[in-house]
Coordinates of N, CA and C in Angstrom, one line a residue:
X1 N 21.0 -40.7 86.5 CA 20.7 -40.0 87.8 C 19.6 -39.0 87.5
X2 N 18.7 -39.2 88.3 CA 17.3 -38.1 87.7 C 18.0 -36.9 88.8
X3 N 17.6 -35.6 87.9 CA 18.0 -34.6 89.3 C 16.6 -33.3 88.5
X4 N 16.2 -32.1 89.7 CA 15.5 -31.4 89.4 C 16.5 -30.0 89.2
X5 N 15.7 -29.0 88.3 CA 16.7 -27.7 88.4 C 15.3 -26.7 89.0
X6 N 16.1 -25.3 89.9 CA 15.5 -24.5 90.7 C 16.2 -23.3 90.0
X7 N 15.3 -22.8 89.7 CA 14.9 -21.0 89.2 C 14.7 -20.5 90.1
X8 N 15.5 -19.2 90.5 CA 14.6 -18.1 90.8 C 14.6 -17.3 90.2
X9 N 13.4 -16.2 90.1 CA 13.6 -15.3 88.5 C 12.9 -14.0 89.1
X10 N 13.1 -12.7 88.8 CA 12.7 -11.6 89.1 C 12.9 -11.1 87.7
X11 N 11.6 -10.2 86.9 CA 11.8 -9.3 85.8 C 12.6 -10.1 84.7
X12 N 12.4 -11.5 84.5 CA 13.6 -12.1 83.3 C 13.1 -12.5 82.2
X13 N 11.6 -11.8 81.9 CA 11.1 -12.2 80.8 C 11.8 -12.2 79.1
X14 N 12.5 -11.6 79.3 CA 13.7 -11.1 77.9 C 14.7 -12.2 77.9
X15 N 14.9 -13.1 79.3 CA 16.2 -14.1 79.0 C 16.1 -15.7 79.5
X16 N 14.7 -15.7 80.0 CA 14.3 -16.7 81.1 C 14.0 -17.9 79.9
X17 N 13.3 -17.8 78.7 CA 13.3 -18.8 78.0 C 14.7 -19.5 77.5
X18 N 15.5 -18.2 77.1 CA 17.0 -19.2 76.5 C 17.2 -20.0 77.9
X19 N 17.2 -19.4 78.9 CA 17.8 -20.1 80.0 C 17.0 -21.6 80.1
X20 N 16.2 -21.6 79.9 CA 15.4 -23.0 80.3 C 15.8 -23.7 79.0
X21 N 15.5 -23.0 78.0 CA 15.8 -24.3 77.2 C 17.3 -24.2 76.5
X22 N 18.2 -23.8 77.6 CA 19.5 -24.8 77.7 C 19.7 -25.6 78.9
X23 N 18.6 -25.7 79.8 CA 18.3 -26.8 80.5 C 17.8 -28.1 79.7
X24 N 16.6 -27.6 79.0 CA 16.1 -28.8 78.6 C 17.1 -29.5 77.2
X25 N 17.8 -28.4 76.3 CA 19.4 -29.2 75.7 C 19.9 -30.2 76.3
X26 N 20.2 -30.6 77.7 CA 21.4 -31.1 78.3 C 21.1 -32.6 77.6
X27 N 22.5 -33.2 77.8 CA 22.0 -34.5 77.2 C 21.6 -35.5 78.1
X28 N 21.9 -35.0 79.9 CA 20.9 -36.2 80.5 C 19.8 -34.8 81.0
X29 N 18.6 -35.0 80.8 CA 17.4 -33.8 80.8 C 17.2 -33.9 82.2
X30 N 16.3 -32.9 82.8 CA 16.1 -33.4 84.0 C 14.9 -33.5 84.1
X31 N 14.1 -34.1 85.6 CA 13.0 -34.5 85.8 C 11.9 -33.6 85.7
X32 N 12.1 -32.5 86.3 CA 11.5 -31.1 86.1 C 12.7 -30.3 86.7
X33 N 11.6 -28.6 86.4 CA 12.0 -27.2 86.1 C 11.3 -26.4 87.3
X34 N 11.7 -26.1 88.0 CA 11.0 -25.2 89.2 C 11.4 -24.2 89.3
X35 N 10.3 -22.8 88.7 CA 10.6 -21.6 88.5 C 10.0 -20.9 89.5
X36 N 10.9 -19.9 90.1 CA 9.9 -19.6 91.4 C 10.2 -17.9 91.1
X37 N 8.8 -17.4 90.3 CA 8.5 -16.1 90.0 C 8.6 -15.2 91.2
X38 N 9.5 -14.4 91.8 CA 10.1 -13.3 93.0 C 8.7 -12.0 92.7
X39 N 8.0 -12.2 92.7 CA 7.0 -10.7 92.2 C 7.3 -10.4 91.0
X40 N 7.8 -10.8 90.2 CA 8.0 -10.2 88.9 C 7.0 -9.3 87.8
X41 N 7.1 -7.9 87.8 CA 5.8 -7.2 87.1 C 6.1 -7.0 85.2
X42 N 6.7 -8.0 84.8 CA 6.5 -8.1 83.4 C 5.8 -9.8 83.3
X43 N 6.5 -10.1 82.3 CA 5.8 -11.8 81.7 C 6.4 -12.9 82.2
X44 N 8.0 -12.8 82.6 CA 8.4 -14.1 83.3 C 7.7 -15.4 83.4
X45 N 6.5 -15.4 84.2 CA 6.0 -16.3 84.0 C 5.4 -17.3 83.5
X46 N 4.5 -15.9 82.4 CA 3.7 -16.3 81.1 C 4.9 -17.3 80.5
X47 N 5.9 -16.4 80.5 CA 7.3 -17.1 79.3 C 7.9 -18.3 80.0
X48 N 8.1 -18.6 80.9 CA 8.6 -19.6 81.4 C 7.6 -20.6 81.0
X49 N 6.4 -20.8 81.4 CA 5.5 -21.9 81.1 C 5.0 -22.2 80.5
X50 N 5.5 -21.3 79.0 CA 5.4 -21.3 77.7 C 6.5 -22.3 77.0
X51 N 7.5 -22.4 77.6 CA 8.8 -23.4 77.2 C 8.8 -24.8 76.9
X52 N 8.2 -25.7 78.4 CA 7.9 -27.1 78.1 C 7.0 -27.2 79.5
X53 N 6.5 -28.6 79.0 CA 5.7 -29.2 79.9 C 6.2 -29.5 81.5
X54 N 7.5 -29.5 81.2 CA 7.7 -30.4 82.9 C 8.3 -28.7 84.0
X55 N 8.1 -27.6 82.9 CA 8.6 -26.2 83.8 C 7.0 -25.9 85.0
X56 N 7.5 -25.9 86.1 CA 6.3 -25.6 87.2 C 7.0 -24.1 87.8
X57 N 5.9 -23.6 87.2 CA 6.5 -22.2 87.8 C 5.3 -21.5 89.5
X58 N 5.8 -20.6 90.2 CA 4.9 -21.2 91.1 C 5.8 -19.2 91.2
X59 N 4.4 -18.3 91.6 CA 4.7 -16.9 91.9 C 4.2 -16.6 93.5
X60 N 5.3 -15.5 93.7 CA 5.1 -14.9 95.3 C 5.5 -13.3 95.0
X61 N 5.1 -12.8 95.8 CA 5.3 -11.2 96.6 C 6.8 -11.2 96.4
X62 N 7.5 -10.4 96.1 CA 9.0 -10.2 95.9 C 9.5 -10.2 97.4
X63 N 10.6 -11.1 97.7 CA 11.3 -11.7 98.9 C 12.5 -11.2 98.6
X64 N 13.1 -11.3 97.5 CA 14.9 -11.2 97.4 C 15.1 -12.9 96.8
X65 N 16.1 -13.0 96.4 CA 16.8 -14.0 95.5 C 17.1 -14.8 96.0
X66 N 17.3 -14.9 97.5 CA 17.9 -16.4 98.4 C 16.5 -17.0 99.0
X67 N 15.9 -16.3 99.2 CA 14.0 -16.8 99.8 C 13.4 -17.1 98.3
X68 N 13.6 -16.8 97.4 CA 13.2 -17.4 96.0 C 13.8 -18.5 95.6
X69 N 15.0 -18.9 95.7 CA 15.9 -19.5 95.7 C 15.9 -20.9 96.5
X70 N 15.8 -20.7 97.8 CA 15.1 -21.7 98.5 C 13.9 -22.4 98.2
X71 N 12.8 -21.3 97.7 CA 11.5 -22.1 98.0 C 11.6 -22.9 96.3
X72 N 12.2 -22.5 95.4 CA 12.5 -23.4 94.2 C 12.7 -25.0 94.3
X73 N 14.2 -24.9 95.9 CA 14.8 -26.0 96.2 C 13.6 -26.7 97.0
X74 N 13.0 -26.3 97.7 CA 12.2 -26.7 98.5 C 10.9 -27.7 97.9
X75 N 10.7 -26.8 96.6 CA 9.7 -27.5 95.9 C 9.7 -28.9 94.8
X76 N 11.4 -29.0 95.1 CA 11.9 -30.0 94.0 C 11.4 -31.5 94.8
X77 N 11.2 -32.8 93.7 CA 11.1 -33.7 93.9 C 12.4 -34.8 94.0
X78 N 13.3 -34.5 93.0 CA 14.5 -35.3 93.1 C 15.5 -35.0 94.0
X79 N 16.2 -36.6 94.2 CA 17.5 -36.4 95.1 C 18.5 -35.1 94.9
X80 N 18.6 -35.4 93.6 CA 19.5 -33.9 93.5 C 18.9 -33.0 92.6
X81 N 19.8 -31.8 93.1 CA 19.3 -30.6 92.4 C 20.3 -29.6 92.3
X82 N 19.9 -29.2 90.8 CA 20.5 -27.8 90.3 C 20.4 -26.7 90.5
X83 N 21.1 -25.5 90.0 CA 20.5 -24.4 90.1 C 20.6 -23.7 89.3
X84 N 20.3 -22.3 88.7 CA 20.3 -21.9 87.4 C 20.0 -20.6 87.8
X85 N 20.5 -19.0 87.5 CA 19.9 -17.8 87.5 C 19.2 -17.8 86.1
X86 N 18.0 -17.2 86.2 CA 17.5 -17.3 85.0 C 17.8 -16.5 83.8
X87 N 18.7 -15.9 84.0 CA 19.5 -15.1 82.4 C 21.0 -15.7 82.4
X88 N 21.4 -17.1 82.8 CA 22.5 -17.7 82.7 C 22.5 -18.5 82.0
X89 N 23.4 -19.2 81.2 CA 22.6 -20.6 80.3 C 23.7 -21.8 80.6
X90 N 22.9 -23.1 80.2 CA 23.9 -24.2 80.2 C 24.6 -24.7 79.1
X91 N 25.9 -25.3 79.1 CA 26.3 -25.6 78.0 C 25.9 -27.4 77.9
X92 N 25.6 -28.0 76.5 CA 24.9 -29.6 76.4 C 25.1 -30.4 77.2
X93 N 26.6 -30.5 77.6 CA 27.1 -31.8 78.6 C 27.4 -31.4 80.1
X94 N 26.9 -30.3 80.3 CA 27.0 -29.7 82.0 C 26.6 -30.6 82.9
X95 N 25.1 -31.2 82.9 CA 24.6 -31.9 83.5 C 25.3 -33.3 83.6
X96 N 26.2 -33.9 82.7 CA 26.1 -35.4 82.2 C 27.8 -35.0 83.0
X97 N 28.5 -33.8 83.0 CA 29.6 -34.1 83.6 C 29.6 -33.9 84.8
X98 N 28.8 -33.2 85.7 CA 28.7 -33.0 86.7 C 27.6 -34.2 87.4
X99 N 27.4 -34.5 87.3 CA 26.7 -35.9 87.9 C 27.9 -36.7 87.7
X100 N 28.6 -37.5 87.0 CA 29.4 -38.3 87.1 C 30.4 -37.9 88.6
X101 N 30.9 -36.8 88.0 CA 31.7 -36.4 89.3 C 31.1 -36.6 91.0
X102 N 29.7 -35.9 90.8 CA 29.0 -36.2 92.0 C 28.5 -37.6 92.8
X103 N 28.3 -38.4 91.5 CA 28.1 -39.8 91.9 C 29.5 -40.3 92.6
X104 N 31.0 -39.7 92.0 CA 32.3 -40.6 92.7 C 32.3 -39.8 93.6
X105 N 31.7 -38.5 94.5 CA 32.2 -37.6 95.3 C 31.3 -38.0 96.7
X106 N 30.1 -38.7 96.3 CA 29.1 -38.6 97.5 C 28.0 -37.7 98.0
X107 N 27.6 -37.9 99.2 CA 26.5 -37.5 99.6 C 26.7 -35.5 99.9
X108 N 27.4 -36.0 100.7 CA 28.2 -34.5 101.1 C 29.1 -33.0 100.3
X109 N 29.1 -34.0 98.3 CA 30.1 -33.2 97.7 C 28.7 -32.1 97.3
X110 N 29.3 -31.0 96.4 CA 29.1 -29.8 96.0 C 29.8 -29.9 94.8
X111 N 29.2 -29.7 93.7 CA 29.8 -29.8 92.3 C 30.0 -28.1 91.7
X112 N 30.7 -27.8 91.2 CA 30.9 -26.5 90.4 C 31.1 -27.1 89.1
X113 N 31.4 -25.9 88.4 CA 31.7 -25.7 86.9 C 32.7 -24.6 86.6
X114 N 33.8 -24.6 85.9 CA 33.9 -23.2 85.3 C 32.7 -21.8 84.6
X115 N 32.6 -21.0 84.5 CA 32.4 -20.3 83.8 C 32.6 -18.9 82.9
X116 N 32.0 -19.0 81.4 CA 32.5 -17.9 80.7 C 31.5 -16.9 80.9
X117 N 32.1 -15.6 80.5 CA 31.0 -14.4 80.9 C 31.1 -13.8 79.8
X118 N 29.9 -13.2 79.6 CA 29.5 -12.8 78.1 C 28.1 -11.4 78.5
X119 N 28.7 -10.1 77.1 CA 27.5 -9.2 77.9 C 26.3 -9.6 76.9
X120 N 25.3 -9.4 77.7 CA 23.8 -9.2 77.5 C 23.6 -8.3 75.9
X121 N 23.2 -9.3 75.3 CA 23.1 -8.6 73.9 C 24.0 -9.1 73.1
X122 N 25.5 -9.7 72.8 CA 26.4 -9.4 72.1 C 26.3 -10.7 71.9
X123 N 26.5 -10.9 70.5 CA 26.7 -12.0 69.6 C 28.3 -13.1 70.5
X124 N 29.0 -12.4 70.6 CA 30.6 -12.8 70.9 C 29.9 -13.6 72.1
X125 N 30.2 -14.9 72.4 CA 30.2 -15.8 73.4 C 31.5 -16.5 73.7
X126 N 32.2 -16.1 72.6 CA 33.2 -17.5 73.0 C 34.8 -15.9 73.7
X127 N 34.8 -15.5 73.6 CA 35.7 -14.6 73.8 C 36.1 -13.9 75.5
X128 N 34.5 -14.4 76.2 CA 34.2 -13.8 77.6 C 35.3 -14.4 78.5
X129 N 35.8 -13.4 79.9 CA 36.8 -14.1 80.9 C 36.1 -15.6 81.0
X130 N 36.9 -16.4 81.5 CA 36.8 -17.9 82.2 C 37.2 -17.5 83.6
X131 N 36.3 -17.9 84.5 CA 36.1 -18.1 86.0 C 36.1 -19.2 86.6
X132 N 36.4 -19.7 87.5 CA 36.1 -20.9 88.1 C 34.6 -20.5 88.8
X133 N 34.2 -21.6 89.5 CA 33.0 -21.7 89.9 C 32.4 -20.9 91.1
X134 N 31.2 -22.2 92.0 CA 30.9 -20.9 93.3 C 29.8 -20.4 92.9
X135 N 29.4 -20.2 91.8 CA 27.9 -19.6 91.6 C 26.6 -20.2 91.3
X136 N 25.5 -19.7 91.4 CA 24.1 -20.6 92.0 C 23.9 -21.3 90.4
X137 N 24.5 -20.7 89.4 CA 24.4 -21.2 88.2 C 25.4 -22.6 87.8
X138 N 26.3 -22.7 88.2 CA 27.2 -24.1 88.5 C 27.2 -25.4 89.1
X139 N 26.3 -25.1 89.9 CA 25.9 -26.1 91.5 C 24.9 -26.9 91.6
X140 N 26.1 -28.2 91.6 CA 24.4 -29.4 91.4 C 24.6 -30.3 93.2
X141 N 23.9 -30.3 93.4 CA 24.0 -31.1 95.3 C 23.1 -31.8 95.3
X142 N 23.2 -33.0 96.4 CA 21.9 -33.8 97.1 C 21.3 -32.7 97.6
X143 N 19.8 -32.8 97.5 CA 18.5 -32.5 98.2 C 18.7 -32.3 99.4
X144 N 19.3 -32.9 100.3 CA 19.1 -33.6 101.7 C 19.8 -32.5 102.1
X145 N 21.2 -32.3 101.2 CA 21.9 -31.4 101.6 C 21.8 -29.7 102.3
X146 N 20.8 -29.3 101.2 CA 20.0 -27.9 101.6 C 19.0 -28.3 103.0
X147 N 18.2 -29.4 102.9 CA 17.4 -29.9 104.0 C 18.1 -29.2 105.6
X148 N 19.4 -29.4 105.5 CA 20.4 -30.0 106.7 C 20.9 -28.7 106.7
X149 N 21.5 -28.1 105.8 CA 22.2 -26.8 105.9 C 20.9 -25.3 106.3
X150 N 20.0 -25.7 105.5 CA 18.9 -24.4 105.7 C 18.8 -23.3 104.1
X151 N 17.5 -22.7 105.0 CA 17.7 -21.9 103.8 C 18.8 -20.6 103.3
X152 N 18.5 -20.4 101.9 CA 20.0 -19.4 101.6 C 19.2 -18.0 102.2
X153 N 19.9 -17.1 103.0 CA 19.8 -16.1 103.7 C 20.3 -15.1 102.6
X154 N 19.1 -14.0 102.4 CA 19.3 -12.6 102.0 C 19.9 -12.0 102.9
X155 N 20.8 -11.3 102.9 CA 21.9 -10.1 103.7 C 21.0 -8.9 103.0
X156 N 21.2 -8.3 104.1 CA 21.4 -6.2 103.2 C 22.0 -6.0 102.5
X157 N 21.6 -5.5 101.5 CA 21.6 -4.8 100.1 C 21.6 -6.0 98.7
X158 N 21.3 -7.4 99.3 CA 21.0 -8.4 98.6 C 22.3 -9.3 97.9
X159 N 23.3 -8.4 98.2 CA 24.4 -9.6 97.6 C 25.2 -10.6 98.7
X160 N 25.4 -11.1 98.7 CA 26.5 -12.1 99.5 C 25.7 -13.5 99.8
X161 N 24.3 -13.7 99.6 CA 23.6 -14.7 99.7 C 24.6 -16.0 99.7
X162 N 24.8 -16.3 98.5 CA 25.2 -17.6 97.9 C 26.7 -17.8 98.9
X163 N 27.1 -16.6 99.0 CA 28.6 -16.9 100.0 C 28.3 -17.3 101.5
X164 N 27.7 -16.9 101.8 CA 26.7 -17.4 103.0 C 26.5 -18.7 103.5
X165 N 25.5 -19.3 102.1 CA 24.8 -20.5 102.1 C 26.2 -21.5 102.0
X166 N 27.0 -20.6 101.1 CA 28.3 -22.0 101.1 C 29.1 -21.9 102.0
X167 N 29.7 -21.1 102.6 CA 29.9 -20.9 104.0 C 29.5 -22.0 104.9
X168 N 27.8 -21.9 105.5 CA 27.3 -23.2 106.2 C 27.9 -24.0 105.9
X169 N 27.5 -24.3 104.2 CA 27.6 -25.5 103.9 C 29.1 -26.2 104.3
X170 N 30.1 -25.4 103.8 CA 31.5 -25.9 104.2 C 31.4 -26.5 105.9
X171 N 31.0 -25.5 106.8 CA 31.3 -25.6 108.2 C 29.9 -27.1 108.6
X172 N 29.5 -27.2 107.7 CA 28.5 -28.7 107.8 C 29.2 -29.8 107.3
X173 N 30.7 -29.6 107.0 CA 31.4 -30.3 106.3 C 30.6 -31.1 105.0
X174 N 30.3 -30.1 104.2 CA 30.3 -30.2 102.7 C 31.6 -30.1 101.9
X175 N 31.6 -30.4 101.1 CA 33.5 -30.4 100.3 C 33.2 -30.1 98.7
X176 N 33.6 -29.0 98.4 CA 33.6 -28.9 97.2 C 34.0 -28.8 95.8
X177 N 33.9 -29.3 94.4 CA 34.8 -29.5 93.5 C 34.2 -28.8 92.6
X178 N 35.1 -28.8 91.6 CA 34.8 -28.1 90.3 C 35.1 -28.4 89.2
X179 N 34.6 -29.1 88.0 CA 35.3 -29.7 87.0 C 36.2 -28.7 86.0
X180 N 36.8 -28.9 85.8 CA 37.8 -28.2 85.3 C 37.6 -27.4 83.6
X181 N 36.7 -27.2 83.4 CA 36.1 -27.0 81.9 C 34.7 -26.0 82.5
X182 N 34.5 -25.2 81.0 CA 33.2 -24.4 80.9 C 32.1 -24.9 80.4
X183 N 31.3 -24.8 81.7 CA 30.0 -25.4 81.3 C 29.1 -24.5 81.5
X184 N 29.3 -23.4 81.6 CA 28.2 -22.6 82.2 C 28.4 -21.0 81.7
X185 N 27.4 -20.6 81.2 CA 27.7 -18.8 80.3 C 27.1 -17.9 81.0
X186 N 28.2 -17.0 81.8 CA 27.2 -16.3 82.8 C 27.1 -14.9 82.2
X187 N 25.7 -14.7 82.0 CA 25.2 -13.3 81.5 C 25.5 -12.1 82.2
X188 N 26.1 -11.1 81.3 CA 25.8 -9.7 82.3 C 25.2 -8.6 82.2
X189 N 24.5 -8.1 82.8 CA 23.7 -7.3 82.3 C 23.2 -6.5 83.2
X190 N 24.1 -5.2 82.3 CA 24.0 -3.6 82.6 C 22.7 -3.4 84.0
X191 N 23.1 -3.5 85.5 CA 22.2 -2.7 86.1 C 21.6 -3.6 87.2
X192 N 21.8 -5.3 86.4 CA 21.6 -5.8 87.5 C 22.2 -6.2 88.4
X193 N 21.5 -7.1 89.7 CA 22.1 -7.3 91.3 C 23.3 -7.2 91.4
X194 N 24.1 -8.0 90.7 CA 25.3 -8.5 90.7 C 26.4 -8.0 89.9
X195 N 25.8 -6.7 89.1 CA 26.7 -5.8 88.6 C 27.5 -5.0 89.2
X196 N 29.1 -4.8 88.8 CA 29.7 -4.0 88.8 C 29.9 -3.4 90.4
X197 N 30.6 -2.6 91.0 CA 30.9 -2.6 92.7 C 29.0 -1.1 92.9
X198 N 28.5 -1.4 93.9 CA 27.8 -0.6 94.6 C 27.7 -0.8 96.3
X199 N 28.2 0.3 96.7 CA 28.6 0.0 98.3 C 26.8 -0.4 99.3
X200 N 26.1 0.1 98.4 CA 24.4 0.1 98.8 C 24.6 -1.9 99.0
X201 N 24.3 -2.4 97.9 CA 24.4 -3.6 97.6 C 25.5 -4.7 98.1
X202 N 26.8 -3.9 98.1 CA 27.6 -4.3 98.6 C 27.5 -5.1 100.3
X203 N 26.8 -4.1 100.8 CA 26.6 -4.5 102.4 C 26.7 -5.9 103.2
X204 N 26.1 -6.6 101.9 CA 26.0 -7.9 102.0 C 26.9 -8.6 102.5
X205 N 28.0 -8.2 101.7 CA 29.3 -9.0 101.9 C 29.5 -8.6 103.8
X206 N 29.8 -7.5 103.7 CA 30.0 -7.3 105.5 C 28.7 -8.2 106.2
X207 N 27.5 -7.9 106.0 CA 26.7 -8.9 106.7 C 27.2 -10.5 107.0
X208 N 27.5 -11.1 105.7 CA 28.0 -12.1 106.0 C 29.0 -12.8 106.6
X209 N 30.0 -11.7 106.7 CA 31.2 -12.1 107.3 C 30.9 -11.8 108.7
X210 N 30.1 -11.1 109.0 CA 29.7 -10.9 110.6 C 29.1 -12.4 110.9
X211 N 27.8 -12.4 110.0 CA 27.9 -13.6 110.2 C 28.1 -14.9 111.1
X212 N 29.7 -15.0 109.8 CA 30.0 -15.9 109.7 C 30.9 -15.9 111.3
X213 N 31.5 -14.2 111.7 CA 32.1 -14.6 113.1 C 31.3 -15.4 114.4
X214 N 29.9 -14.7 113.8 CA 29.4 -14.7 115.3 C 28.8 -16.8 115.1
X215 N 29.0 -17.2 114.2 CA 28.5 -18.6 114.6 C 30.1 -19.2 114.6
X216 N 31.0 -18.9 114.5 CA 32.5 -19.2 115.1 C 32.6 -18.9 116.7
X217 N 32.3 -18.2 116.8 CA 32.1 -17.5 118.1 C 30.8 -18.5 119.4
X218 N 30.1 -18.5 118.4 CA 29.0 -19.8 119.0 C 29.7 -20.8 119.7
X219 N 30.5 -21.3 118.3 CA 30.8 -22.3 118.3 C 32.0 -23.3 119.2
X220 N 32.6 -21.9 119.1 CA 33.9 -21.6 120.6 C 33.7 -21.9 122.0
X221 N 32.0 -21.1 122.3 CA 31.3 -21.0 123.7 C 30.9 -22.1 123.5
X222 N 30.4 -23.1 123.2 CA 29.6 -24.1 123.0 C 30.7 -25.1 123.3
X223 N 32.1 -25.1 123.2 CA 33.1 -25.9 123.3 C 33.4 -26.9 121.7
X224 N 32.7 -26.4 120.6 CA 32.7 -26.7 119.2 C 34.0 -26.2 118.8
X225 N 34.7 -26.8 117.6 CA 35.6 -26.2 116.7 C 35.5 -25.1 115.6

């Protein structure tokens, strides 16, 4: 099964290479690498398309991580596609298990992964909590799929994106699984987006759940379920 992977990357010139090339490790490779540089004002770029031939990296004006995120997905050529934060990495057989599963699941599944978390800098990898999945780093889907659902929506203060996008997706009746094993090493590191509680950044989450009433609420008037 050929599938493409979608970067979006802001400032990841320090981590964006390991990340790619534990994509290109995997033991089924994929077709290409679509890196979608967010305004990034270090090297990112240079570094990315420094890695291998089939990485297309493609820069814009800094949007936020779900409008980066999309236009990645947008630019991919294959039926399905991955996703990857660019300071996250993959583990060899990620790709080769999660496609199996996706091929018995269908058009409409949503594949996850477990994942380990490990900090930024530290030798220790194998010792990090184990999480189940849900994050843009685990998630392999049909193409068609994003097509139908739309793009991933930035909230205020920039987090809650991904909860959002799967949100739709569920109420598009998407269904989602997770294989039961770690395939995926999720980096952490001191300061960024997704660190640690900030009520600034936080907002997100409330955006989304608003959200998510008011298209319930649509959906009520409309005579929808």
């Amino acid at each position: 099964m050929k599938y493409s992977v979608a970067i979006a990357a802001y400032n990841a010139s320090e981590t964006i290479a390991e990340t790619i090339i534990s994509v290109l490790s995997q033991t089924i490779t994929p077709t290409e690498i679509i890196v979608v540089d967010d305004g990034s004002s270090d090297a990112t770029a240079a570094v990315a398309r420094a890695t291998s031939g089939i990485v297309r990296v493609i820069k814009q004006e800094n949007t936020g991580c779900g409008k980066a995120s999309s236009r990645a997905i947008r630019e991919t050529v294959s039926d399905i596609v991955a996703s990857v934060d660019a300071d996250d990495l993959w583990l060899p057989h990620k790709m080769e298990k999660q496609l199996g599963v996706l091929r018995e699941q269908g058009d409409r599944a949503f594949i996850f992964a477990k994942h380990r978390q490990f900090q930024h800098g530290s030798s220790d990898m194998e010792t990090g909590e184990e999480r189940p999945g849900l994050l843009r780093s685990d998630l392999v889907f049909y193409r068609k799929m994003f097509d139908a659902i739309g793009d991933i929506i930035d909230p205020p203060g920039g987090r809650g994106d991904m909860v959002d996008w799967l949100a739709r997706a569920r109420e598009f009746g998407c269904h989602f699984h997770t294989v039961d094993e770690v395939l995926v090493m999720r980096r952490i590191i001191t300061g960024s987006l997704s660190y640690g509680r900030d009520a600034g950044k936080d907002r997100g989450f409330l955006a989304v759940a608003h959200m998510a009433m008011q298209r319930r609420k649509q959906r009520y008037e409309t005579g929808g379920k």
